[in-house]
Amino acid sequence: MTALLEHLRSHKTPARWLAALRALVRTDSLWLLVLAAITGVLAGLAVSLITFTTLLAHNLLAPGYKRLSGLEHVAPWRALLVPAIGGLLLGLWHYILQRHNRHRPVDPIEANALHGGRMSLRDSLIVTGQTILSNGCGISLGLEAGFTQIGAAFGSRIGRNLRMHRADVRLLVGCGAAGAIGGAFDAPLAGAFYAFELIIGSYAFPLLAPVACASLCALAVVHLTGETLPAITMTIPQDIPALAYPLLAVLGGISALIGVALMKSAAYAEQIFAVCIKPLWLRPMVGGLLVGGLAIISPTVLSSGHIAMRAGLVSPPLLWAAMGLLLLKAAASTLSIGSGFRGGLFFASLYLGVLTGAAFASVVAPVMDLSLGLCMIAGMCALATAIIGGPLTMILLTLETTHSANLTAAVALTALVASFTVKRIFGYSFATWRFHLRGENIRSGVDVGWMRTLTVGRMMRTELDTLAADTTVATARTNFAGRMPRYIVLHNDQNHYAGLLESNLIQSITIAPDQPLSALVEHDGEVLSPDFSIGHAVAAFERTTRPALAVTDREGHVLGILSERYVLRRYAEELERTRRELAGEKHGK
C-alpha cells in the first residue's frame, strides 16, 4: 500500500492517478485482487440496499410483515390492488423507455460472452429499479436478477475506467456477480462457482483468488448490515440406504422435466400476453391482477418464496398440499415473467424444488420410506440446476444453505441427472433459453464475441487467379504453365461468380483438353458473404465438405477466397489466446 501511495503522490491529477493505478494493475496481479475486493464490497452494499428497500415496500401488502411468502393470509383487496398498481407503474416505465428508444440492457452473461464484459451502469440501475418494483409489489420472482446485474455492472465500470484488458474486465464482471449471489444466499462458495460456471464460463486456478475474495467481501458487508436470514434448522438423515440412490436419480429426472416445462411455459405466457394484450404498458398490470388472485388462494406464491422454502424445509407439506403449492407457485412465476415483470427464477426454483421433493417422498413412500428432508434437499438442488444451470453452483448452494454436508453424494447425483437430462431434451438454462428466443446463440459466459468480429472479410485472400467459365482445359494449362495455382475462380460473361475449381482437376490426364472448365465444378451456388462470422464459415465448410469457398458480394462479384484450413487455424489461434487470458498468464508477467 505504501508503494501505491508513493506512486499516486507523484501524479497530481485524477487522470494521472487512474493511469498510475492502471499501470500497477497490469504489472502486479495483487492489485487485481484489490479491485476484486472493492467490487465485492460494492456488490454486498447493493444486495443490502436492494433487500432493505424491497422489504420496506412489502409493508404495502402486509403492514408490519416484511417476508410475504411466509404469510398465512393476505387481505384480498391488498393482494389484488398492490401487484396491479405495481404492474401499472412498471408498464408506464417500460412505455417511457420505449418512447425514448432505450436499447435493451445487457446482462452479465451476455456481456461476458459477446461484449468483453462491457455493461452500462445506467441500464443496470434501470434493471435493478424495475426488479425492486416488481418484487416490492409482491410479484412471484426473485431479486437475483437485480443483484447480479448491478454487482456485475460495478465490476465492469471499474475495469473499463481503468482501461483494463478484456479478460480482466470479464473477470471483474464475474467478481460482481459472485459477490451478489454469495451475499444474497449467505453462500460464498456457491457465489464463486456461480461466476465460474455461468458468468465467466470456465474455471481457472488463477481466477479463484479474486472471485472468492469478491464473494467473501460481499458476504461480510451483508452480515455487517444485518440483511441476512437465520440459519435453517431441520432434520437431516445421517445415513442414506444404497437403494435410495436409484430413486434419487428418478427425482433428478422429474425435476428436469418440471424445469423444462416451466421455462417453456414462461415463453408461451409471453406470447399469449403479446397476442391478447396489445399495449405493452398494460400487460404487467393484468399479470399483477392474476398473480394477486393466486395469492388469495395461497400467499406463498408472493415474492421470491425464500421464507416459504425455509418453512417447507422445517415443516414439510403433505402430498396434495405440496402438489397444489407447486402448481400455484409455478403458475405465478410464469405469469410474472410472461407479463413483463423483472426478476429471476433463482429463488423460486429452490422453493419449487423443495415442493417437488416433498411430493416425491410421499409418492414413493409405499416403495421405500425415504426421508422427507433428504428428498426436499435433493429436489431443491435438482430443480435449481435444471432451471438455472451450473450443477456445481447448486450443489454448493444447497449444502451451504442446509448445512448438510453428509448428503453430498445424494445431492450431487440429483443435480447431475437433472443437468444431463435438461441438456439432452432441451439444451438451455433459463437465461440461455431467453437468449435463444431473442435469436442469440449463447450457452454460457464463455467469450465468443471475438467470433463475431473475426469475419470472412477479414480472413479471405484477395489475390485471385481467374478465368472465364467457358475456357477450355487446354487453354487453362497453357495460361498457368509453370505456375499452377491451387484454386481458380471462374466467372461468366457478366463477370459474376461461376464456380471455384481446384487446379489438380485440369492437370488430370482423364480430363479431355477441349472440355470447358465450367463442366468441372459443382453448380450449387454455395458462397460466403464477407460479413459472415468465423462460426458461419466453419458451418459452411462442414455443410459442403469443400476445402475452400469463394467470397462474393450481393451482386455476385468475387471478392476473395477462404480456405477451411486457414479458418480452422485462425479459430485455434483465437481459442488459445482466450485460454491464455483465462488462465491469467499475463498477470504473472
Coordinates of C-alpha atoms in Angstrom, one line a residue:
M1 CA 0.0 0.0 0.0
T2 CA 2.9 2.4 0.7
A3 CA 4.2 1.8 -2.8
L4 CA 0.8 2.6 -4.2
L5 CA 0.5 5.9 -2.2
E6 CA 4.0 6.9 -3.3
H7 CA 3.1 6.0 -6.9
L8 CA -0.1 8.1 -6.7
R9 CA 1.6 11.0 -4.9
S10 CA 3.9 11.6 -7.9
H11 CA 0.8 12.1 -10.1
K12 CA -1.1 15.3 -9.4
T13 CA -4.4 14.9 -11.3
P14 CA -7.2 12.2 -11.1
A15 CA -6.5 11.3 -14.7
R16 CA -2.9 10.6 -13.9
W17 CA -4.0 8.7 -10.7
L18 CA -6.1 6.4 -12.9
A19 CA -3.2 5.9 -15.3
A20 CA -0.9 5.1 -12.4
L21 CA -3.4 2.6 -10.9
R22 CA -3.9 1.1 -14.4
A23 CA -0.1 0.5 -14.7
L24 CA 0.0 -1.1 -11.3
V25 CA -2.8 -3.5 -12.0
R26 CA -1.3 -4.5 -15.3
T27 CA 2.1 -5.3 -13.8
D28 CA 1.1 -6.8 -10.5
S29 CA -1.8 -9.2 -10.0
L30 CA -2.1 -8.2 -6.4
W31 CA -3.9 -5.0 -7.4
L32 CA -6.4 -7.0 -9.4
L33 CA -7.2 -8.8 -6.1
V34 CA -7.8 -5.4 -4.5
L35 CA -10.1 -4.4 -7.3
A36 CA -12.0 -7.7 -6.9
A37 CA -12.4 -6.9 -3.2
I38 CA -13.7 -3.4 -3.9
T39 CA -16.2 -4.9 -6.4
G40 CA -17.3 -7.4 -3.8
V41 CA -17.9 -4.7 -1.3
L42 CA -20.0 -2.7 -3.7
A43 CA -22.0 -5.8 -4.6
G44 CA -22.6 -6.5 -1.0
L45 CA -23.8 -2.9 -0.3
A46 CA -26.1 -3.2 -3.3
V47 CA -27.6 -6.5 -2.0
S48 CA -28.2 -5.0 1.4
L49 CA -29.8 -1.8 0.0
I50 CA -32.0 -3.7 -2.5
T51 CA -33.1 -6.1 0.1
F52 CA -33.9 -3.3 2.6
T53 CA -35.8 -1.3 0.0
T54 CA -37.8 -4.3 -1.1
L55 CA -38.8 -5.4 2.4
L56 CA -39.8 -1.9 3.1
A57 CA -42.1 -2.0 0.1
H58 CA -43.6 -5.3 1.2
N59 CA -45.4 -3.4 4.0
L60 CA -47.9 -2.3 1.4
L61 CA -49.2 -5.8 1.1
A62 CA -48.7 -6.9 4.7
P63 CA -48.2 -3.9 7.2
G64 CA -45.6 -4.9 9.8
Y65 CA -44.7 -8.1 8.0
K66 CA -41.8 -8.0 5.6
R67 CA -41.5 -11.5 4.3
L68 CA -44.5 -12.0 2.1
S69 CA -44.2 -15.7 1.2
G70 CA -44.3 -16.6 4.9
L71 CA -47.8 -15.1 5.3
E72 CA -50.7 -17.3 6.3
H73 CA -53.3 -14.9 5.0
V74 CA -53.4 -11.6 3.0
A75 CA -56.3 -9.3 2.6
P76 CA -57.9 -9.9 -0.8
W77 CA -58.1 -6.3 -1.7
R78 CA -54.4 -5.8 -1.0
A79 CA -53.5 -9.0 -2.9
L80 CA -55.2 -7.7 -6.0
L81 CA -54.6 -3.9 -5.7
V82 CA -50.9 -3.7 -4.8
P83 CA -49.5 -6.0 -7.6
A84 CA -51.8 -4.4 -10.1
I85 CA -50.6 -0.9 -9.2
G86 CA -47.0 -2.1 -9.2
G87 CA -47.6 -3.6 -12.7
L88 CA -49.2 -0.4 -14.0
L89 CA -46.2 1.6 -12.7
L90 CA -43.8 -0.8 -14.3
G91 CA -45.7 -0.8 -17.6
L92 CA -45.6 3.0 -17.7
W93 CA -41.9 2.8 -17.0
H94 CA -41.5 0.4 -20.0
Y95 CA -43.5 2.8 -22.1
I96 CA -41.4 5.8 -21.3
L97 CA -38.2 3.9 -22.0
Q98 CA -39.7 2.7 -25.3
R99 CA -40.6 6.3 -26.3
H100 CA -37.0 7.4 -25.6
N101 CA -35.7 4.5 -27.7
R102 CA -33.7 3.0 -24.9
H103 CA -31.9 -0.1 -26.0
R104 CA -32.3 -3.5 -24.3
P105 CA -29.9 -3.8 -21.3
V106 CA -27.1 -6.3 -21.5
D107 CA -27.0 -8.8 -18.7
P108 CA -23.7 -10.2 -17.2
I109 CA -23.7 -13.5 -19.2
E110 CA -24.3 -11.7 -22.5
A111 CA -21.8 -9.0 -21.6
N112 CA -19.0 -11.6 -21.0
A113 CA -20.0 -13.7 -23.9
L114 CA -20.3 -11.1 -26.6
H115 CA -19.0 -7.7 -25.4
G116 CA -15.8 -8.3 -23.5
G117 CA -17.5 -7.5 -20.2
R118 CA -18.8 -4.1 -21.2
M119 CA -22.0 -3.2 -19.3
S120 CA -23.9 0.1 -19.0
L121 CA -24.2 1.2 -15.3
R122 CA -27.2 3.4 -16.2
D123 CA -29.0 0.5 -17.9
S124 CA -28.1 -1.8 -14.9
L125 CA -29.6 0.7 -12.5
I126 CA -32.8 0.7 -14.5
V127 CA -32.9 -3.1 -14.4
T128 CA -32.3 -3.0 -10.7
G129 CA -35.0 -0.5 -10.1
Q130 CA -37.5 -2.5 -12.1
T131 CA -36.6 -5.6 -10.2
I132 CA -37.2 -3.8 -6.9
L133 CA -40.5 -2.5 -8.1
S134 CA -41.6 -6.0 -9.3
N135 CA -40.6 -7.8 -6.2
G136 CA -41.7 -5.0 -3.9
C137 CA -45.3 -5.2 -5.1
G138 CA -45.3 -9.0 -4.4
I139 CA -44.7 -10.4 -7.9
S140 CA -43.6 -14.1 -7.8
L141 CA -40.0 -13.5 -8.9
G142 CA -36.7 -13.2 -7.1
L143 CA -34.3 -10.3 -6.7
E144 CA -31.2 -12.1 -8.0
A145 CA -31.6 -10.5 -11.4
G146 CA -31.1 -7.1 -9.8
F147 CA -28.4 -8.3 -7.5
T148 CA -26.2 -9.8 -10.2
Q149 CA -26.9 -7.0 -12.7
I150 CA -25.8 -4.2 -10.5
G151 CA -22.9 -6.2 -9.0
A152 CA -21.5 -7.1 -12.4
A153 CA -22.0 -3.6 -13.7
F154 CA -19.8 -2.2 -10.8
G155 CA -17.1 -4.6 -11.8
S156 CA -17.5 -3.7 -15.5
R157 CA -17.3 0.0 -14.7
I158 CA -14.2 -0.3 -12.7
G159 CA -12.5 -2.4 -15.4
R160 CA -13.5 0.0 -18.2
N161 CA -12.5 3.1 -16.3
L162 CA -9.0 1.6 -15.8
R163 CA -8.9 0.5 -19.4
M164 CA -8.1 -3.0 -18.3
H165 CA -7.6 -5.9 -20.6
R166 CA -10.7 -7.7 -22.0
A167 CA -10.0 -10.8 -19.8
D168 CA -9.7 -8.6 -16.7
V169 CA -12.9 -6.8 -17.3
R170 CA -14.7 -10.1 -17.8
L171 CA -13.2 -11.3 -14.5
L172 CA -14.4 -8.2 -12.6
V173 CA -17.9 -8.8 -14.0
G174 CA -17.7 -12.3 -12.7
C175 CA -16.5 -10.9 -9.3
G176 CA -19.5 -8.6 -9.1
A177 CA -21.9 -11.5 -9.8
A178 CA -20.1 -13.8 -7.4
G179 CA -20.4 -11.2 -4.6
A180 CA -24.1 -10.6 -5.4
I181 CA -25.0 -14.3 -5.2
G182 CA -22.7 -15.1 -2.3
G183 CA -24.0 -12.2 -0.2
A184 CA -27.7 -12.8 -1.1
F185 CA -27.7 -16.5 -0.3
D186 CA -25.1 -16.5 2.5
A187 CA -23.1 -18.9 0.4
P188 CA -19.7 -17.7 -0.6
L189 CA -18.6 -20.9 -2.4
A190 CA -21.8 -21.0 -4.4
G191 CA -21.3 -17.4 -5.3
A192 CA -17.8 -18.0 -6.5
F193 CA -18.8 -21.0 -8.7
Y194 CA -21.8 -19.2 -10.0
A195 CA -19.3 -16.8 -11.5
F196 CA -17.2 -19.6 -12.9
E197 CA -20.0 -21.7 -14.4
L198 CA -22.4 -19.1 -15.6
I199 CA -20.7 -15.6 -15.9
I200 CA -17.1 -16.3 -16.8
G201 CA -17.9 -19.7 -18.4
S202 CA -14.9 -21.7 -17.2
Y203 CA -12.7 -22.3 -14.2
A204 CA -9.1 -21.5 -13.9
F205 CA -7.0 -21.6 -10.8
P206 CA -5.5 -18.1 -11.0
L207 CA -9.1 -16.7 -11.1
L208 CA -10.1 -18.4 -7.8
A209 CA -8.5 -15.8 -5.5
P210 CA -10.2 -12.7 -6.9
V211 CA -13.6 -14.3 -7.4
A212 CA -13.6 -15.9 -4.0
C213 CA -12.3 -12.6 -2.4
A214 CA -15.2 -10.7 -4.0
S215 CA -17.7 -13.3 -2.7
L216 CA -16.4 -13.2 0.8
C217 CA -16.2 -9.4 0.9
A218 CA -19.8 -9.1 -0.2
L219 CA -20.9 -11.6 2.4
A220 CA -19.1 -9.7 5.1
V221 CA -20.9 -6.5 4.1
V222 CA -24.3 -8.2 4.1
H223 CA -23.6 -9.6 7.5
L224 CA -22.5 -6.2 8.8
T225 CA -25.7 -4.5 7.6
G226 CA -27.8 -7.2 9.1
E227 CA -29.7 -8.2 6.0
T228 CA -29.2 -12.0 6.4
L229 CA -31.7 -14.6 7.4
P230 CA -31.2 -17.0 10.4
A231 CA -29.8 -20.5 9.7
I232 CA -32.2 -23.3 8.8
T233 CA -32.7 -25.9 11.5
M234 CA -34.1 -29.1 10.0
T235 CA -33.9 -32.9 10.5
I236 CA -31.3 -34.3 8.2
P237 CA -30.7 -38.1 7.9
Q238 CA -27.3 -39.3 8.8
D239 CA -27.3 -42.5 6.6
I240 CA -28.7 -43.0 3.2
P241 CA -29.7 -46.5 2.1
A242 CA -28.0 -47.7 -1.1
L243 CA -31.4 -48.5 -2.7
A244 CA -32.3 -44.8 -2.2
Y245 CA -29.9 -43.6 -4.9
P246 CA -31.8 -45.0 -7.9
L247 CA -34.9 -43.3 -6.6
L248 CA -33.0 -40.0 -6.2
A249 CA -31.8 -40.3 -9.8
V250 CA -35.5 -40.5 -10.8
L251 CA -36.2 -37.4 -8.7
G252 CA -33.4 -35.7 -10.7
G253 CA -35.1 -36.6 -13.9
I254 CA -38.5 -35.5 -12.8
S255 CA -37.1 -32.2 -11.6
A256 CA -35.5 -31.7 -15.0
L257 CA -38.9 -32.2 -16.7
I258 CA -40.6 -29.8 -14.4
G259 CA -37.8 -27.2 -15.0
V260 CA -38.1 -27.5 -18.8
A261 CA -41.9 -27.3 -18.6
L262 CA -41.6 -24.1 -16.5
M263 CA -39.1 -22.5 -18.9
K264 CA -41.3 -23.3 -21.9
S265 CA -44.4 -22.1 -20.1
A266 CA -42.8 -18.7 -19.5
A267 CA -42.1 -18.3 -23.2
Y268 CA -45.7 -19.3 -24.1
A269 CA -47.1 -16.9 -21.5
E270 CA -45.2 -14.1 -23.1
Q271 CA -46.7 -15.0 -26.5
I272 CA -50.2 -15.1 -25.0
F273 CA -49.8 -11.8 -23.3
A274 CA -48.4 -10.3 -26.6
V275 CA -51.4 -11.6 -28.6
C276 CA -54.2 -10.9 -26.1
I277 CA -53.0 -7.5 -24.7
K278 CA -51.5 -5.3 -27.4
P279 CA -50.4 -2.3 -25.3
L280 CA -47.1 -3.2 -23.7
W281 CA -47.7 -1.0 -20.7
L282 CA -50.9 -2.8 -19.8
R283 CA -49.5 -6.3 -19.6
P284 CA -47.8 -6.0 -16.2
M285 CA -51.0 -4.7 -14.6
V286 CA -53.0 -7.7 -15.9
G287 CA -50.2 -10.0 -14.8
G288 CA -50.3 -8.4 -11.3
L289 CA -54.0 -9.0 -11.0
L290 CA -53.6 -12.6 -11.9
V291 CA -50.8 -13.2 -9.5
G292 CA -52.8 -11.4 -6.8
G293 CA -55.7 -13.8 -7.4
L294 CA -53.4 -16.7 -6.9
A295 CA -52.0 -15.1 -3.7
I296 CA -55.6 -15.0 -2.3
I297 CA -55.5 -18.8 -2.5
S298 CA -52.0 -19.1 -1.0
P299 CA -49.8 -16.1 -0.1
T300 CA -46.7 -18.4 -0.5
V301 CA -46.7 -17.5 -4.2
L302 CA -45.8 -13.9 -3.4
S303 CA -42.3 -12.6 -3.8
S304 CA -39.4 -14.9 -4.3
G305 CA -40.6 -17.6 -1.9
H306 CA -37.5 -17.7 0.2
I307 CA -39.4 -17.8 3.5
A308 CA -41.9 -20.3 2.2
M309 CA -38.9 -22.5 1.1
R310 CA -37.5 -22.4 4.6
A311 CA -40.9 -23.1 6.1
G312 CA -41.2 -26.1 3.8
L313 CA -37.8 -27.5 4.8
V314 CA -38.7 -27.2 8.5
S315 CA -42.3 -28.4 8.3
P316 CA -42.7 -30.5 5.1
P317 CA -46.1 -30.3 3.4
L318 CA -48.1 -33.4 2.6
L319 CA -48.5 -34.8 -0.9
W320 CA -51.6 -32.9 -2.1
A321 CA -50.6 -29.7 -0.3
A322 CA -47.1 -29.9 -1.9
M323 CA -48.5 -30.5 -5.4
G324 CA -51.0 -27.7 -5.0
L325 CA -48.4 -25.2 -3.9
L326 CA -46.1 -26.4 -6.7
L327 CA -48.7 -25.7 -9.3
L328 CA -49.6 -22.3 -7.8
K329 CA -46.0 -21.1 -7.5
A330 CA -45.2 -22.3 -11.0
A331 CA -48.2 -20.5 -12.4
A332 CA -47.5 -17.3 -10.5
S333 CA -43.9 -17.2 -11.7
T334 CA -44.9 -18.0 -15.3
L335 CA -47.5 -15.2 -15.3
S336 CA -45.0 -12.8 -13.7
I337 CA -42.4 -13.4 -16.4
G338 CA -44.9 -13.5 -19.3
S339 CA -46.5 -10.2 -18.4
G340 CA -43.2 -8.4 -18.4
F341 CA -42.1 -8.1 -14.7
R342 CA -38.4 -8.0 -13.9
G343 CA -36.8 -10.7 -11.8
G344 CA -35.4 -14.2 -11.9
L345 CA -36.3 -17.8 -11.1
F346 CA -33.3 -18.5 -8.8
F347 CA -35.1 -18.1 -5.5
A348 CA -38.3 -19.5 -7.0
S349 CA -36.6 -22.7 -8.3
L350 CA -35.3 -23.5 -4.8
Y351 CA -38.8 -23.4 -3.4
L352 CA -40.3 -25.3 -6.3
G353 CA -37.6 -27.9 -5.8
V354 CA -38.5 -28.3 -2.1
L355 CA -42.1 -28.9 -3.0
T356 CA -41.1 -31.4 -5.7
G357 CA -39.0 -33.3 -3.2
A358 CA -41.8 -33.3 -0.6
A359 CA -44.3 -34.6 -3.2
F360 CA -41.9 -37.2 -4.4
A361 CA -41.2 -38.6 -1.0
S362 CA -44.9 -39.1 -0.4
V363 CA -45.4 -40.8 -3.8
V364 CA -42.6 -43.3 -3.3
A365 CA -43.4 -44.0 0.4
P366 CA -45.1 -47.4 -0.4
V367 CA -41.9 -48.5 -2.2
M368 CA -39.3 -47.0 0.2
D369 CA -39.6 -44.8 3.2
L370 CA -37.3 -42.0 2.1
S371 CA -36.5 -39.2 4.5
L372 CA -38.6 -36.1 3.7
G373 CA -35.5 -33.9 4.5
L374 CA -33.4 -35.9 2.0
C375 CA -35.9 -35.6 -0.8
M376 CA -36.5 -31.9 -0.3
I377 CA -32.9 -31.0 -0.2
A378 CA -32.1 -33.2 -3.2
G379 CA -35.2 -31.8 -5.1
M380 CA -34.2 -28.2 -4.3
C381 CA -30.8 -28.8 -5.8
A382 CA -32.1 -30.7 -8.8
L383 CA -34.8 -28.3 -9.9
A384 CA -32.5 -25.2 -9.4
T385 CA -29.9 -27.0 -11.5
A386 CA -32.4 -27.7 -14.2
I387 CA -33.6 -24.1 -14.4
I388 CA -30.5 -22.0 -13.6
G389 CA -27.8 -24.4 -14.8
G390 CA -24.5 -24.7 -13.1
P391 CA -24.7 -28.0 -11.2
L392 CA -21.6 -27.4 -9.1
T393 CA -23.0 -24.0 -8.0
M394 CA -26.3 -25.5 -7.0
I395 CA -24.7 -28.4 -5.1
L396 CA -22.6 -26.0 -3.1
L397 CA -25.6 -23.6 -2.6
T398 CA -27.7 -26.5 -1.3
L399 CA -25.1 -27.8 1.1
E400 CA -24.2 -24.3 2.4
T401 CA -27.8 -23.3 2.9
T402 CA -29.0 -26.5 4.6
H403 CA -25.7 -27.4 6.3
S404 CA -26.0 -31.0 5.1
A405 CA -22.5 -32.0 4.0
N406 CA -23.3 -35.6 4.7
L407 CA -25.8 -35.6 1.8
T408 CA -23.2 -34.5 -0.7
A409 CA -23.4 -37.7 -2.8
A410 CA -27.2 -37.7 -2.9
V411 CA -27.4 -34.0 -3.8
A412 CA -24.7 -34.3 -6.5
L413 CA -26.5 -37.3 -8.0
T414 CA -29.8 -35.5 -8.5
A415 CA -28.0 -32.3 -9.7
L416 CA -26.0 -34.2 -12.4
V417 CA -29.0 -36.3 -13.5
A418 CA -31.1 -33.1 -13.8
S419 CA -28.3 -31.3 -15.7
F420 CA -27.8 -34.2 -18.1
T421 CA -31.5 -34.6 -18.7
V422 CA -32.1 -30.9 -19.5
K423 CA -29.1 -30.9 -21.9
R424 CA -30.4 -34.0 -23.7
I425 CA -34.1 -32.9 -24.1
F426 CA -33.9 -29.1 -24.1
G427 CA -30.3 -27.8 -24.2
Y428 CA -30.8 -24.5 -22.4
S429 CA -30.9 -23.0 -18.9
F430 CA -33.5 -20.2 -18.2
A431 CA -31.0 -17.5 -19.1
T432 CA -29.8 -19.1 -22.3
W433 CA -33.3 -20.0 -23.3
R434 CA -34.2 -16.3 -23.2
F435 CA -31.2 -15.6 -25.4
H436 CA -32.3 -18.3 -27.8
L437 CA -35.8 -16.7 -28.0
R438 CA -34.1 -13.4 -29.0
G439 CA -32.0 -15.1 -31.7
E440 CA -28.7 -15.2 -29.7
N441 CA -26.8 -18.5 -29.7
I442 CA -25.2 -18.1 -26.2
R443 CA -24.9 -21.1 -23.9
S444 CA -22.7 -19.5 -21.1
G445 CA -20.4 -16.6 -20.4
V446 CA -17.6 -18.1 -22.5
D447 CA -16.0 -15.3 -24.6
V448 CA -17.3 -15.9 -28.1
G449 CA -17.6 -12.2 -29.0
W450 CA -14.3 -12.4 -31.0
M451 CA -16.0 -14.9 -33.3
R452 CA -18.3 -12.2 -34.4
T453 CA -15.6 -9.7 -35.0
L454 CA -13.4 -12.2 -36.9
T455 CA -15.3 -12.0 -40.1
V456 CA -14.9 -13.7 -43.5
G457 CA -14.0 -10.3 -45.0
R458 CA -11.0 -10.0 -42.6
M459 CA -9.8 -13.5 -43.3
M460 CA -10.3 -14.0 -47.0
R461 CA -7.4 -14.0 -49.5
T462 CA -8.0 -11.3 -52.2
E463 CA -5.2 -12.3 -54.6
L464 CA -7.1 -14.3 -57.2
D465 CA -6.5 -16.3 -60.3
T466 CA -9.5 -16.0 -62.6
L467 CA -10.6 -17.5 -65.9
A468 CA -13.8 -17.3 -67.9
A469 CA -16.1 -20.3 -67.3
D470 CA -16.1 -21.3 -71.0
T471 CA -12.3 -21.5 -71.1
T472 CA -11.1 -25.0 -72.2
V473 CA -8.8 -27.2 -70.1
A474 CA -6.1 -27.0 -72.7
T475 CA -6.1 -23.1 -72.6
A476 CA -6.0 -23.2 -68.7
R477 CA -3.0 -25.5 -68.8
T478 CA -1.2 -23.1 -71.2
N479 CA -2.1 -20.0 -69.2
F480 CA -0.7 -21.4 -66.0
A481 CA 2.2 -23.3 -67.4
G482 CA 5.0 -23.3 -64.8
R483 CA 2.8 -21.7 -62.1
M484 CA -0.3 -23.7 -61.3
P485 CA -2.4 -22.0 -58.6
R486 CA -4.3 -24.1 -56.0
Y487 CA -7.7 -22.6 -56.9
I488 CA -9.0 -20.9 -60.0
V489 CA -12.1 -18.7 -59.8
L490 CA -14.4 -18.9 -62.8
H491 CA -16.6 -16.0 -64.0
N492 CA -19.3 -15.7 -66.6
D493 CA -19.7 -13.0 -69.3
Q494 CA -21.1 -10.5 -66.8
N495 CA -18.1 -11.1 -64.6
H496 CA -20.2 -12.8 -62.0
Y497 CA -19.0 -15.8 -60.0
A498 CA -19.4 -19.1 -61.9
G499 CA -17.5 -21.6 -59.7
L500 CA -14.3 -22.4 -57.9
L501 CA -12.1 -25.0 -59.4
E502 CA -9.2 -27.0 -57.8
S503 CA -6.2 -26.9 -60.2
N504 CA -5.4 -30.6 -59.8
L505 CA -8.5 -31.3 -61.9
I506 CA -7.2 -29.7 -65.0
Q507 CA -3.9 -31.5 -64.6
S508 CA -5.6 -34.9 -64.7
I509 CA -4.9 -37.0 -67.8
T510 CA -8.5 -38.3 -67.6
I511 CA -9.9 -34.8 -68.4
A512 CA -10.4 -34.0 -72.2
P513 CA -8.4 -31.0 -73.3
D514 CA -11.3 -29.4 -75.1
Q515 CA -13.7 -29.6 -72.1
P516 CA -14.8 -26.3 -70.7
L517 CA -13.8 -25.5 -67.1
S518 CA -17.5 -24.9 -66.1
A519 CA -18.1 -28.7 -66.6
L520 CA -15.6 -29.5 -63.8
V521 CA -17.3 -27.5 -61.0
E522 CA -20.4 -28.1 -58.8
H523 CA -23.1 -25.6 -59.6
D524 CA -24.9 -25.3 -56.2
G525 CA -24.2 -21.6 -55.7
E526 CA -22.6 -22.1 -52.2
V527 CA -20.6 -19.0 -51.4
L528 CA -19.6 -16.9 -48.4
S529 CA -20.5 -13.4 -47.6
P530 CA -17.8 -11.0 -46.3
D531 CA -19.8 -10.2 -43.2
F532 CA -20.1 -13.8 -42.1
S533 CA -18.5 -14.7 -38.8
I534 CA -16.0 -17.4 -38.4
G535 CA -18.7 -19.6 -36.9
H536 CA -20.8 -19.2 -40.1
A537 CA -17.7 -20.1 -42.2
V538 CA -17.0 -23.2 -40.2
A539 CA -20.6 -24.3 -40.5
A540 CA -20.5 -23.7 -44.3
F541 CA -17.4 -25.9 -44.7
E542 CA -18.9 -28.6 -42.6
R543 CA -22.1 -28.5 -44.7
T544 CA -20.4 -28.5 -48.1
T545 CA -17.3 -30.6 -47.2
R546 CA -15.2 -28.4 -49.5
P547 CA -11.7 -27.3 -48.8
A548 CA -12.3 -23.7 -49.9
L549 CA -15.2 -21.4 -50.8
A550 CA -15.5 -18.1 -52.8
V551 CA -16.5 -14.9 -51.1
T552 CA -18.9 -12.7 -53.1
D553 CA -20.8 -9.5 -52.7
R554 CA -24.6 -9.2 -53.2
E555 CA -24.3 -8.7 -57.0
G556 CA -22.3 -12.0 -57.3
H557 CA -18.8 -10.4 -57.9
V558 CA -16.0 -12.3 -56.4
L559 CA -14.2 -10.6 -53.6
G560 CA -11.8 -13.3 -52.4
I561 CA -11.3 -17.0 -51.4
L562 CA -11.3 -18.5 -47.9
S563 CA -9.9 -22.0 -47.2
E564 CA -11.1 -24.3 -44.4
R565 CA -7.5 -24.9 -43.3
Y566 CA -6.9 -21.2 -42.7
V567 CA -10.2 -20.7 -40.9
L568 CA -9.5 -23.6 -38.5
R569 CA -6.0 -22.3 -37.9
R570 CA -7.3 -18.8 -37.0
Y571 CA -10.0 -20.4 -34.9
A572 CA -7.4 -22.4 -33.0
E573 CA -5.2 -19.3 -32.5
E574 CA -8.1 -17.3 -31.0
L575 CA -9.1 -20.2 -28.7
E576 CA -5.5 -20.4 -27.5
R577 CA -5.4 -16.7 -26.9
T578 CA -8.6 -16.8 -24.9
R579 CA -7.4 -19.8 -22.9
R580 CA -4.2 -17.9 -22.0
E581 CA -6.2 -14.9 -20.9
L582 CA -8.5 -17.0 -18.8
A583 CA -5.5 -18.8 -17.3
G584 CA -4.2 -15.4 -16.2
E585 CA -0.7 -15.9 -17.7
K586 CA -0.3 -12.3 -18.3
H587 CA -0.8 -11.5 -14.6
G588 CA 2.5 -13.1 -13.8
K589 CA 4.5 -11.1 -16.3

